[in-house]
CSV table of C-alpha atoms in Angstrom, one decimal:
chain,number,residue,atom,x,y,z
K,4,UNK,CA,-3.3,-57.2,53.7
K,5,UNK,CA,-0.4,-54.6,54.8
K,6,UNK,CA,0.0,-53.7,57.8
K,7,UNK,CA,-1.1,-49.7,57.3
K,8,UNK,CA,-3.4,-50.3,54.3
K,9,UNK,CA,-6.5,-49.2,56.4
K,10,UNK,CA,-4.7,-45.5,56.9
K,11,UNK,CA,-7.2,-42.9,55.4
K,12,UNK,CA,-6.0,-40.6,53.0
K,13,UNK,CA,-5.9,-37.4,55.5
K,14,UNK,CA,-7.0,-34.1,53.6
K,15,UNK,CA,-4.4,-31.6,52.1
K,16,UNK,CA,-3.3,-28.7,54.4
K,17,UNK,CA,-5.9,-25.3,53.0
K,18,UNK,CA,-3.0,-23.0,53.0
K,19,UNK,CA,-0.5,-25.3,50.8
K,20,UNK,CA,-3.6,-26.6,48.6
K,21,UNK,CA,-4.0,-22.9,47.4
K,22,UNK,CA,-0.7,-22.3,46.9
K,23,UNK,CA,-0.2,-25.8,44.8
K,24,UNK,CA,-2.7,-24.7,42.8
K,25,UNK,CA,-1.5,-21.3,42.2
K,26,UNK,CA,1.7,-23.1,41.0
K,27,UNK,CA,0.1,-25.4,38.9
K,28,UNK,CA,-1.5,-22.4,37.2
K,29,UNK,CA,0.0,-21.2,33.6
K,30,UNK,CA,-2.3,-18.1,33.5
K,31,UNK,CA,0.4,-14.9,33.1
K,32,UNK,CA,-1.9,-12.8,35.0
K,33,UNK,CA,-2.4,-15.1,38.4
K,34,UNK,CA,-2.1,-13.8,41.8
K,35,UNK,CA,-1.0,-15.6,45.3
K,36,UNK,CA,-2.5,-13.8,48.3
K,37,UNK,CA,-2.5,-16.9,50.2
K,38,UNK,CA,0.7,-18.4,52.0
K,39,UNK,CA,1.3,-15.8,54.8
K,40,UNK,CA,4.8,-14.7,53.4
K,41,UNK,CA,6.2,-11.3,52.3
K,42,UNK,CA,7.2,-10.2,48.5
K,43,UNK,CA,8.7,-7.0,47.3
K,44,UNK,CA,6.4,-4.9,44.7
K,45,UNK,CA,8.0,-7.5,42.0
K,46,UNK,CA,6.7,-10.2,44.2
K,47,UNK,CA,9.7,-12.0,45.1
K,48,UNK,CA,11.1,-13.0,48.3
K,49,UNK,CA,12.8,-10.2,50.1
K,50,UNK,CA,16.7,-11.3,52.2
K,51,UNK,CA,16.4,-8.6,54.6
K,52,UNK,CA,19.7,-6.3,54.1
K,53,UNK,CA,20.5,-6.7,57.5
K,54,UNK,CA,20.3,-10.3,57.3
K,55,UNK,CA,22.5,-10.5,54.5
K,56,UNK,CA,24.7,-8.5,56.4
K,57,UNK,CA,25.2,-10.5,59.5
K,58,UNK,CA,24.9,-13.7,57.3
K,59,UNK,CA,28.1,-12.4,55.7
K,60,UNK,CA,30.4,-12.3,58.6
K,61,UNK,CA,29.7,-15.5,60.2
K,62,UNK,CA,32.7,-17.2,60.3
K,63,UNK,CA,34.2,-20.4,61.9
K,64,UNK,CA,30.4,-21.7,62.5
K,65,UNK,CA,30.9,-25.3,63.4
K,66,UNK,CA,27.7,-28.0,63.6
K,67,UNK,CA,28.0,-29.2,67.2
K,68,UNK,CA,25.0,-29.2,68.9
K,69,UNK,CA,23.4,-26.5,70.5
K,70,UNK,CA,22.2,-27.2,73.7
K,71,UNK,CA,18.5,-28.3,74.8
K,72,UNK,CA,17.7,-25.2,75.2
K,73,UNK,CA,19.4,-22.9,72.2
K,74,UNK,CA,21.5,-20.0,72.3
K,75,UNK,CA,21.6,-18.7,75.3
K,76,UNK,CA,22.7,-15.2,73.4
K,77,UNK,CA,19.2,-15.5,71.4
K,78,UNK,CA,17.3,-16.4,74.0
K,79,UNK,CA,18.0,-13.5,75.7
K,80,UNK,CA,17.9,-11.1,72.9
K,81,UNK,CA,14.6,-12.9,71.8
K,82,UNK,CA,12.9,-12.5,76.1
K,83,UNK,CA,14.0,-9.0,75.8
K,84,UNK,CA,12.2,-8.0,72.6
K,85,UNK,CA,9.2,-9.5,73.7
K,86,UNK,CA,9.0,-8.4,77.6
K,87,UNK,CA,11.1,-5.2,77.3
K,88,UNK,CA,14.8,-5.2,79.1
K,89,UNK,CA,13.5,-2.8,81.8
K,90,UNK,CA,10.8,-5.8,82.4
K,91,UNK,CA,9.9,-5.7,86.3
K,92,UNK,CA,9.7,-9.6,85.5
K,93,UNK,CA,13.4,-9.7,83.9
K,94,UNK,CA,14.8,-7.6,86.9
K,95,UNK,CA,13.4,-10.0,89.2
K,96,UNK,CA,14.5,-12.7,87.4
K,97,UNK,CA,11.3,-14.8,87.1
K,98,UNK,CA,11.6,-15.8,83.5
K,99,UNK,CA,12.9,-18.0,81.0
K,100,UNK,CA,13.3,-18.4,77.6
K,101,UNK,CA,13.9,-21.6,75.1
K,102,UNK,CA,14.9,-21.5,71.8
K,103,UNK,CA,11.9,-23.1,69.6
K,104,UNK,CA,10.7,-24.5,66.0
K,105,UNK,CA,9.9,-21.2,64.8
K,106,UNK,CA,6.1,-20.2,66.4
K,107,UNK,CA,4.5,-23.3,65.6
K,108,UNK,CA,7.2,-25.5,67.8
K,109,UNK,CA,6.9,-23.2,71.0
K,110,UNK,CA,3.2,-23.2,70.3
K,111,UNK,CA,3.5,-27.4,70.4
K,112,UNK,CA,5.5,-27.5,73.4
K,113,UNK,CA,3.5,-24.6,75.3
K,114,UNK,CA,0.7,-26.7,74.8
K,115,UNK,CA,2.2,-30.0,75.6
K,116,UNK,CA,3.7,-28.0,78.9
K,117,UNK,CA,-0.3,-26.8,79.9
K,118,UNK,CA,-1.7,-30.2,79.4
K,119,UNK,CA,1.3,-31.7,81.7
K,120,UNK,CA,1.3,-29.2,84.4
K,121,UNK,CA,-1.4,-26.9,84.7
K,122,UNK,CA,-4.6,-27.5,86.7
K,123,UNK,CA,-6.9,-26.9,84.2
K,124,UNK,CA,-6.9,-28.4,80.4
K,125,UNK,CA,-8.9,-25.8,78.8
K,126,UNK,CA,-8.0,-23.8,76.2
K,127,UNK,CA,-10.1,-20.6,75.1
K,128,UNK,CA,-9.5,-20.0,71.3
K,129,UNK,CA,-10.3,-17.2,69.0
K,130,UNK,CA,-13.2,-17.6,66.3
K,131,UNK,CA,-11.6,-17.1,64.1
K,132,UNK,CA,-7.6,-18.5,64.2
K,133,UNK,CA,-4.7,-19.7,62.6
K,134,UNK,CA,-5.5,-22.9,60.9
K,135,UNK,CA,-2.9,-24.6,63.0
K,136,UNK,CA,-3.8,-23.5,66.5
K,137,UNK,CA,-7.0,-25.8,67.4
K,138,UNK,CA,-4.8,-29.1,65.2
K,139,UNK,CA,-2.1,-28.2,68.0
K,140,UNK,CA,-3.9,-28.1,71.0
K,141,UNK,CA,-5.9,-31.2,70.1
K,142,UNK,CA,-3.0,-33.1,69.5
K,143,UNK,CA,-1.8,-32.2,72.9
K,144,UNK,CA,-5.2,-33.2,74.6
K,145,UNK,CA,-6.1,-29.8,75.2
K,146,UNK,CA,-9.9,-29.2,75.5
K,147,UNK,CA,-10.4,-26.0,73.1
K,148,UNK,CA,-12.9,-23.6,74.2
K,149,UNK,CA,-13.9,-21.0,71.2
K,150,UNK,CA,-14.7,-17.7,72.2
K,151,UNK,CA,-16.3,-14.8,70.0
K,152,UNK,CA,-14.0,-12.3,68.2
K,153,UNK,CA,-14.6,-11.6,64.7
K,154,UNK,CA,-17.9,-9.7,64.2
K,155,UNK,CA,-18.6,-10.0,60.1
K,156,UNK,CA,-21.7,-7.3,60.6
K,157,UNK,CA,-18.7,-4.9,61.4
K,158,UNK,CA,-15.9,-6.8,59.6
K,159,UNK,CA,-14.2,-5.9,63.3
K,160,UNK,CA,-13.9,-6.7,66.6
K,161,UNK,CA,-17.1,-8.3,68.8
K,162,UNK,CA,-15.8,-7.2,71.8
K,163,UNK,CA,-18.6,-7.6,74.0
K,164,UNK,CA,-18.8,-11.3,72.9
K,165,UNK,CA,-15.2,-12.1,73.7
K,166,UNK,CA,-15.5,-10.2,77.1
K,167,UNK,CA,-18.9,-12.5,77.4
K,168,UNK,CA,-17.1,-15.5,76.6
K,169,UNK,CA,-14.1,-14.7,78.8
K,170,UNK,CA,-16.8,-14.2,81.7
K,171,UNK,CA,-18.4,-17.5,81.1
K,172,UNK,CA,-15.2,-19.7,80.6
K,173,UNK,CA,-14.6,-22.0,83.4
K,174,UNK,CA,-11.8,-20.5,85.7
K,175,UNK,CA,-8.5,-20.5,85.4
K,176,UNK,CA,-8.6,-21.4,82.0
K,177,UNK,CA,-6.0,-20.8,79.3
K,178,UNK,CA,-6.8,-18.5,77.1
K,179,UNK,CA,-4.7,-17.7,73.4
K,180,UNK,CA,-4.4,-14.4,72.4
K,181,UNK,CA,-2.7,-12.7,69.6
K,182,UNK,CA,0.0,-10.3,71.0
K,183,UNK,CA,-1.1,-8.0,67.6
K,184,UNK,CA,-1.8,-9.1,64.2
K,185,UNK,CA,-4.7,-11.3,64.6
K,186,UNK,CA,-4.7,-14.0,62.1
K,187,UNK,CA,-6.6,-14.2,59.9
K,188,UNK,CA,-8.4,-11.2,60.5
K,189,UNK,CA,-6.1,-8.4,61.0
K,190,UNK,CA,-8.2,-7.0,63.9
K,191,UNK,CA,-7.2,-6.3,67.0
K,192,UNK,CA,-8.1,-4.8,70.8
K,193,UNK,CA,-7.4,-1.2,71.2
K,194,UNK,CA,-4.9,-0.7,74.2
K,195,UNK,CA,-8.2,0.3,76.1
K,196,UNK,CA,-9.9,-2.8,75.2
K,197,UNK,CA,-6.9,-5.0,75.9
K,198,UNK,CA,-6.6,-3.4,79.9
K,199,UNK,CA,-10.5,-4.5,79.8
K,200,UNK,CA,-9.1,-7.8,79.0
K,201,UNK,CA,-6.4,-8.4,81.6
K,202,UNK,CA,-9.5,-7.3,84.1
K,203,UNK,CA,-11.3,-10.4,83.2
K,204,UNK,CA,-8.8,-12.4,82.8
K,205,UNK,CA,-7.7,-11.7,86.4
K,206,UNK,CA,-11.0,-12.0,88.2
K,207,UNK,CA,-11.6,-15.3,86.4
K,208,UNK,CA,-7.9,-16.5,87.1
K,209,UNK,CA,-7.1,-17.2,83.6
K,210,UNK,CA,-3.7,-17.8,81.9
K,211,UNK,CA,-2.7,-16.1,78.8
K,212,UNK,CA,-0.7,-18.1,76.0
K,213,UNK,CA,0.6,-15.1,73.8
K,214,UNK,CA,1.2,-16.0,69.9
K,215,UNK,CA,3.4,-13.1,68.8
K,216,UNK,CA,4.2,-14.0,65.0
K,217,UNK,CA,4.1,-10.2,64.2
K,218,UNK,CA,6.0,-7.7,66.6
K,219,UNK,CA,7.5,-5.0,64.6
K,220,UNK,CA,7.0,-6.5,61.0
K,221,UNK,CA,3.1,-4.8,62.0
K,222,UNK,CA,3.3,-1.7,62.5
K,223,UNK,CA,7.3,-0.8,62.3
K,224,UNK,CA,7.0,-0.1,66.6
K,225,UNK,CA,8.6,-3.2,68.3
K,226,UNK,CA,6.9,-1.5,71.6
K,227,UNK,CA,3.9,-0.5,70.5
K,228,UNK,CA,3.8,-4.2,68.8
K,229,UNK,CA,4.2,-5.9,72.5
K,230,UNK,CA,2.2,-3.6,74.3
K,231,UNK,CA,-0.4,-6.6,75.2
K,232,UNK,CA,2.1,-8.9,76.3
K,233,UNK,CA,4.3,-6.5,78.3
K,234,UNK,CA,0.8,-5.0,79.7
K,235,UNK,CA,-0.4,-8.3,81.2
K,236,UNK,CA,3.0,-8.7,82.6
K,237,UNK,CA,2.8,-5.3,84.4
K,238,UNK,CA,-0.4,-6.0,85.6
K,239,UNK,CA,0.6,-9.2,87.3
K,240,UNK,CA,0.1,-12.1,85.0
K,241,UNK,CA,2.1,-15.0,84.5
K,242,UNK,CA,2.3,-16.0,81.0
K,243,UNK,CA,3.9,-18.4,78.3
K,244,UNK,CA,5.2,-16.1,75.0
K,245,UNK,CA,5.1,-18.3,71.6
K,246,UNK,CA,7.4,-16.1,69.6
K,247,UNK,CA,8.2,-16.1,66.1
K,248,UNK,CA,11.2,-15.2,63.9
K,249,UNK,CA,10.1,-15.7,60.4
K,250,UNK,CA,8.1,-12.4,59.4
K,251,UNK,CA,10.0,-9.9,61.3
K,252,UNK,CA,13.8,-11.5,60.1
K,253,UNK,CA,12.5,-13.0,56.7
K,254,UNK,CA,13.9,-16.5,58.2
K,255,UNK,CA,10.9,-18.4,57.1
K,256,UNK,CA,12.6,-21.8,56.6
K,257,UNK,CA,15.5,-21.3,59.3
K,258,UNK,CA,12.5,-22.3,61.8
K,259,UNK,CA,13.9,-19.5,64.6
K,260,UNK,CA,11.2,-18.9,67.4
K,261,UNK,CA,11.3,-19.0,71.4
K,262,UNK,CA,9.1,-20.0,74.4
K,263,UNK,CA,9.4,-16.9,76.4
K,264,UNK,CA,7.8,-17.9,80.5
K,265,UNK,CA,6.9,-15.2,82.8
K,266,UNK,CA,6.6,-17.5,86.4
K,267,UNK,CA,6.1,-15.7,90.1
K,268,UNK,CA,9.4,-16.3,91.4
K,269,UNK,CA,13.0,-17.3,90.4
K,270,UNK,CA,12.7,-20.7,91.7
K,271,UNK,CA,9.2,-21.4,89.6
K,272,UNK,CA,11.1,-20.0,86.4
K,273,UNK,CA,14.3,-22.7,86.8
K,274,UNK,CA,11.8,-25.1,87.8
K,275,UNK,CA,9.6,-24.4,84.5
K,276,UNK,CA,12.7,-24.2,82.5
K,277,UNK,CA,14.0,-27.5,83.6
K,278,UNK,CA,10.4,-28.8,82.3
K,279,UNK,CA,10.6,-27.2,79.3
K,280,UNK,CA,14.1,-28.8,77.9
K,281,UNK,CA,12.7,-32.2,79.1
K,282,UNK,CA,9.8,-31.8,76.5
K,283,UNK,CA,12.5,-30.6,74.2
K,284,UNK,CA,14.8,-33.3,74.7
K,285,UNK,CA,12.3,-35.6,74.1
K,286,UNK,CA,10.8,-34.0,70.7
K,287,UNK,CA,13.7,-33.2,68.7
K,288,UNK,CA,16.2,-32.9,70.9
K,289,UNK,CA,17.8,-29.4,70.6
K,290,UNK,CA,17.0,-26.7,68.0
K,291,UNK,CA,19.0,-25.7,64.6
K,292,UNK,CA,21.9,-22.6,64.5
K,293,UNK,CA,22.0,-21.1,61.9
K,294,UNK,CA,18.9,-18.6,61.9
K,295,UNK,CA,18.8,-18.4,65.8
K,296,UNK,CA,23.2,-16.9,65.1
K,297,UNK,CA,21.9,-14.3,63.0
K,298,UNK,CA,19.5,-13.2,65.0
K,299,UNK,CA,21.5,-13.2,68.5
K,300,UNK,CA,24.3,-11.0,66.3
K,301,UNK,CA,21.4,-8.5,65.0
K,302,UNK,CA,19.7,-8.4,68.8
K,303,UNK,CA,22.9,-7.8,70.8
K,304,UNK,CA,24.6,-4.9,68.7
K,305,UNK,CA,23.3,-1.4,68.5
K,306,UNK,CA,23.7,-0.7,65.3
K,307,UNK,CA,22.7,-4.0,63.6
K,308,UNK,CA,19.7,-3.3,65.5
K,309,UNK,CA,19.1,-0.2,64.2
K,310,UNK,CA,19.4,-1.1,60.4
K,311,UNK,CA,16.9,-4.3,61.9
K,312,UNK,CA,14.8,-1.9,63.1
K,313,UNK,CA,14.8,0.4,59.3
K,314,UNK,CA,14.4,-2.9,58.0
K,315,UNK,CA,10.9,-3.7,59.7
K,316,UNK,CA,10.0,-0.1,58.7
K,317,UNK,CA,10.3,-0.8,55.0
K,318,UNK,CA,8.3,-4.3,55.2
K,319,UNK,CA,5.7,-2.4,57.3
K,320,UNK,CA,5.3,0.8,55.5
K,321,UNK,CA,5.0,-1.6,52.1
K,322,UNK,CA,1.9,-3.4,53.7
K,323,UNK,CA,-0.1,-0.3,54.9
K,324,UNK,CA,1.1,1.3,51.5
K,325,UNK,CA,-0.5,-1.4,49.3
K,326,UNK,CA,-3.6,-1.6,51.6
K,327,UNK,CA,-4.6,1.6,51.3
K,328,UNK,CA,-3.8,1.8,47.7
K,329,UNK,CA,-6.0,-1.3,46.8
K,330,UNK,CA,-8.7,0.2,49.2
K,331,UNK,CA,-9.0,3.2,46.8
K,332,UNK,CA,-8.6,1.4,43.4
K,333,UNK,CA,-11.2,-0.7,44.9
K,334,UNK,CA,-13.5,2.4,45.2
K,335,UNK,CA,-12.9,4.5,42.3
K,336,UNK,CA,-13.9,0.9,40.5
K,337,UNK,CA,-17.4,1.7,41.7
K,338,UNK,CA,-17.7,-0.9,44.6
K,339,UNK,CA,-21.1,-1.5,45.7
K,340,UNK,CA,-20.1,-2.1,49.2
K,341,UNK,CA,-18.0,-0.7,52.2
K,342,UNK,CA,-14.1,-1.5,52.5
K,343,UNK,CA,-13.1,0.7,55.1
K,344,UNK,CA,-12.8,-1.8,57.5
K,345,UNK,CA,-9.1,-2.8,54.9
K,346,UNK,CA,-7.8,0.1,56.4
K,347,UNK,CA,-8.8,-0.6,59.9
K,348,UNK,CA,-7.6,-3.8,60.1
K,349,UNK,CA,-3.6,-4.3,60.8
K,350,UNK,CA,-0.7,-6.7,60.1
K,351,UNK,CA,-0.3,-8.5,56.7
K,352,UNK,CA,-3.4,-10.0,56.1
K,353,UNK,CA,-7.1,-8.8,55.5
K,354,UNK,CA,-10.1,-10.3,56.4
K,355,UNK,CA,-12.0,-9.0,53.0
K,356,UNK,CA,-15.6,-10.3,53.4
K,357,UNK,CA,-15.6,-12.2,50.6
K,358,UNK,CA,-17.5,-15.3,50.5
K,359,UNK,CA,-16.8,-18.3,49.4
K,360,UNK,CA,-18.8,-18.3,45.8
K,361,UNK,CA,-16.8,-15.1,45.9
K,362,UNK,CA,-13.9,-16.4,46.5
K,363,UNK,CA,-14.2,-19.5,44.0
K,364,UNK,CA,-15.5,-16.8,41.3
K,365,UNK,CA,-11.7,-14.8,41.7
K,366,UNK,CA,-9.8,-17.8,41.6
K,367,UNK,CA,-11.5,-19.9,38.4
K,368,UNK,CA,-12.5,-16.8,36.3
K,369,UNK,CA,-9.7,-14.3,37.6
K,370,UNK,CA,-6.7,-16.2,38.2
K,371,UNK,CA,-6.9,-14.8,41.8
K,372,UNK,CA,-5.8,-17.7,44.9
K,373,UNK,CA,-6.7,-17.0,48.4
K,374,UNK,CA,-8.3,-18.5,51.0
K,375,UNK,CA,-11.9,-19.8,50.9
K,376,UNK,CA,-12.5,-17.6,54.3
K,377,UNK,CA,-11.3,-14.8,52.0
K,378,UNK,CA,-8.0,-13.8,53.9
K,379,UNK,CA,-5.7,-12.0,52.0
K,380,UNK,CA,-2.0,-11.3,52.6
K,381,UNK,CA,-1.7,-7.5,51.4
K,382,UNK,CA,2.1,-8.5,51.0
K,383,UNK,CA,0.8,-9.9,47.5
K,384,UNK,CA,-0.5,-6.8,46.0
K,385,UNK,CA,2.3,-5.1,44.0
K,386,UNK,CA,2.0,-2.0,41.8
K,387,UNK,CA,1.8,-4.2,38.5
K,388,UNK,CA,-1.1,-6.3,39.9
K,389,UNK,CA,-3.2,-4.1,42.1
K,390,UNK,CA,-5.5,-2.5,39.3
K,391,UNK,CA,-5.7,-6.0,38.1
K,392,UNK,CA,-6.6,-7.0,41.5
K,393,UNK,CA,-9.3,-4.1,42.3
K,394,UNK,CA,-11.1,-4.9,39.4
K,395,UNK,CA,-11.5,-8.7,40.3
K,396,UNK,CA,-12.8,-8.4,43.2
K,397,UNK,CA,-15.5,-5.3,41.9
K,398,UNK,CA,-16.6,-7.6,39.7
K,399,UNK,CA,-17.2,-10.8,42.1
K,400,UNK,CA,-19.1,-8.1,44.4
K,401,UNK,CA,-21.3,-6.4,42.1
């Protein structure tokens, strides 16, 4: 008998099944709207032109190791977009920041950092998330907590249920939020609702763990993006910022993100920082250069900035373009139900409502891959699949 032969066949990752199967799939007229990536209306994989700009002019790059901690150049760059330079936190010099795996590393290590130093091991999670987040926290022994956030009567926000649930957590609990964006549902707090938030949060001495996968590729406003995150910091809060550079750059497989801190003094940030590179150290050791250069070179000159900045705008604008277009084509198709809340919800993906005989029906009969919770990524729909697409889905909902 080999040493390994009673290992149980562990089940395929949901997002990458989908997209396998689309793959497999020789059907002319199939459709991905699964793997959270964005296309151009041809459906291809868009190099962001200032990207390819930067990319062009690094020269002399050698392959020594960064440090434990990253570029110190990105790291700053990458604090800044999230806090804001004119931070009270940044002028007071009570933060750090550690270049990361992408969003999912600095979501492992924040977790890893909670379960080793903070005093309590909950973790309050939105239902629902990000496949990944509860597989994360339970490998780091983190007791997850779900609270109430997607209403499906409203296809929205239950508000009073996650207020509820906030109330009812034990204190000083960590609590995950989406910075903007939610995933999956594309539904998030109005700025009123969020200062309701950071009340509760305060009273009951909970910690917020940001995941901020989205600023600026949602809306186009890198502020208006952050305004959670740079709320809770005005209001007081100390906070761990899991940030990602793969939507908003287009660096999907350069793995660029940062673990942004927010401590209550300069000594507790050094402190935390020093904590921070030991988990590093002792997980892979120190991160990769390439996308974490480009980024420092677009983050630290005005003008590459800028044409960033026009860049977002054009990813952006695409997304709320196609969603309202396939809202209408869904309507003039004669839909039987209500899809108003696709223009309500925000970010890349939408949480349609679908179910999952729904969902099965647009996938064997129309060619159609998504995920059984029926999440879509709008980035998908293109102008020579969206009538396609509208009349799919009429037909699964009649």
């Amino acid at each position: 008998m080999g040493t390994f032969d009673n290992v149980e066949q562990a089940p395929p990752d949901a997002i990458f099944a989908v997209l396998n199967a689309f793959k497999a799939d020789t059907d002319s007229r199939k459709i991905n709207l699964s793997v959270g990536a964005y296309r151009t209306d041809e459906g291809t994989p868009w190099v962001l032109p200032t990207v390819a700009k930067v990319e062009g002019t690094l020269k002399n790059v050698n392959h020594e190791y960064l440090p434990i901690d990253g570029n110190p150049v990105y790291n700053a760059g990458m604090r800044d977009l999230a806090l804001g330079k004119d931070s009270i936190a940044i002028k007071e010099e009570r933060t750090c920041a550690v270049q990361m795996l992408s969003g999912t590393g600095a979501l492992r290590i924040a977790a890893e950092f909670i379960s080793k130093f903070h005093q309590s091991k909950t973790i309050l999670v939105s239902t629902p998330t990000w496949g990944n987040h509860n597989a994360i926290f339970k490998r780091a022994n983190l007791d997850i907590l779900p609270y109430r956030y997607y209403k499906a009567e409203t296809r929205g926000l239950d508000f009073e249920g996650m207020i509820a649930d906030l109330e009812a957590a034990p204190e000083h609990s960590t609590v995950l939020l989406h910075a903007c964006a939610h995933n999956p549902t594309g539904v998030d707090p109005t700025n009123e609702q969020w200062a309701q938030i950071a009340v509760v949060m305060k009273q009951k001495g909970h910690f917020p763990l940001f995941d901020c996968a989205y600023q600026g590729f949602m809306s186009g406003n890198l502020a208006d993006d952050a305004f959670a995150i740079r709320y809770f910091v005005e209001q007081g809060f100390e906070c761990l910022v899991c940030q990602s550079c793969s939507k908003n750059f287009g660096l999907y497989n350069e793995r660029a993100g940062c673990l942004t801190a927010v401590l209550s003094t300069k000594e507790a940030a050094a402190a935390v920082l020093s904590q921070l590179k030991i988990l590093v150290r002792s997980s892979y050791s120190n991160p990769p250069n390439h996308g974490a250069a480009i980024v420092a070179n677009i983050l630290s000159d005005a003008s590459l900035y800028k044409d960033w900045e026009d860049d977002l705008n054009t990813m952006s604008g695409r997304i709320l373009s196609m969603r309202q277009q396939l809202h209408d084509a869904i309507v003039a198709k004669g839909a039987t139900q209500d899809w108003s809340h696709m223009l309500k919800q925000r970010g890349m993906f939408t949480f349609t409502g679908l179910t999952p005989a729904q969902v099965e029906r647009l996938t064997s009969e129309f060619h159609v891959y998504l995920l059984k919770n029926g999440r879509i990524n709008m980035c998908g729909v293109n102008s020579h699949n969206i009538d396609y697409l509208a009349n799919a889905i009429v037909e699964v909902t009649k």
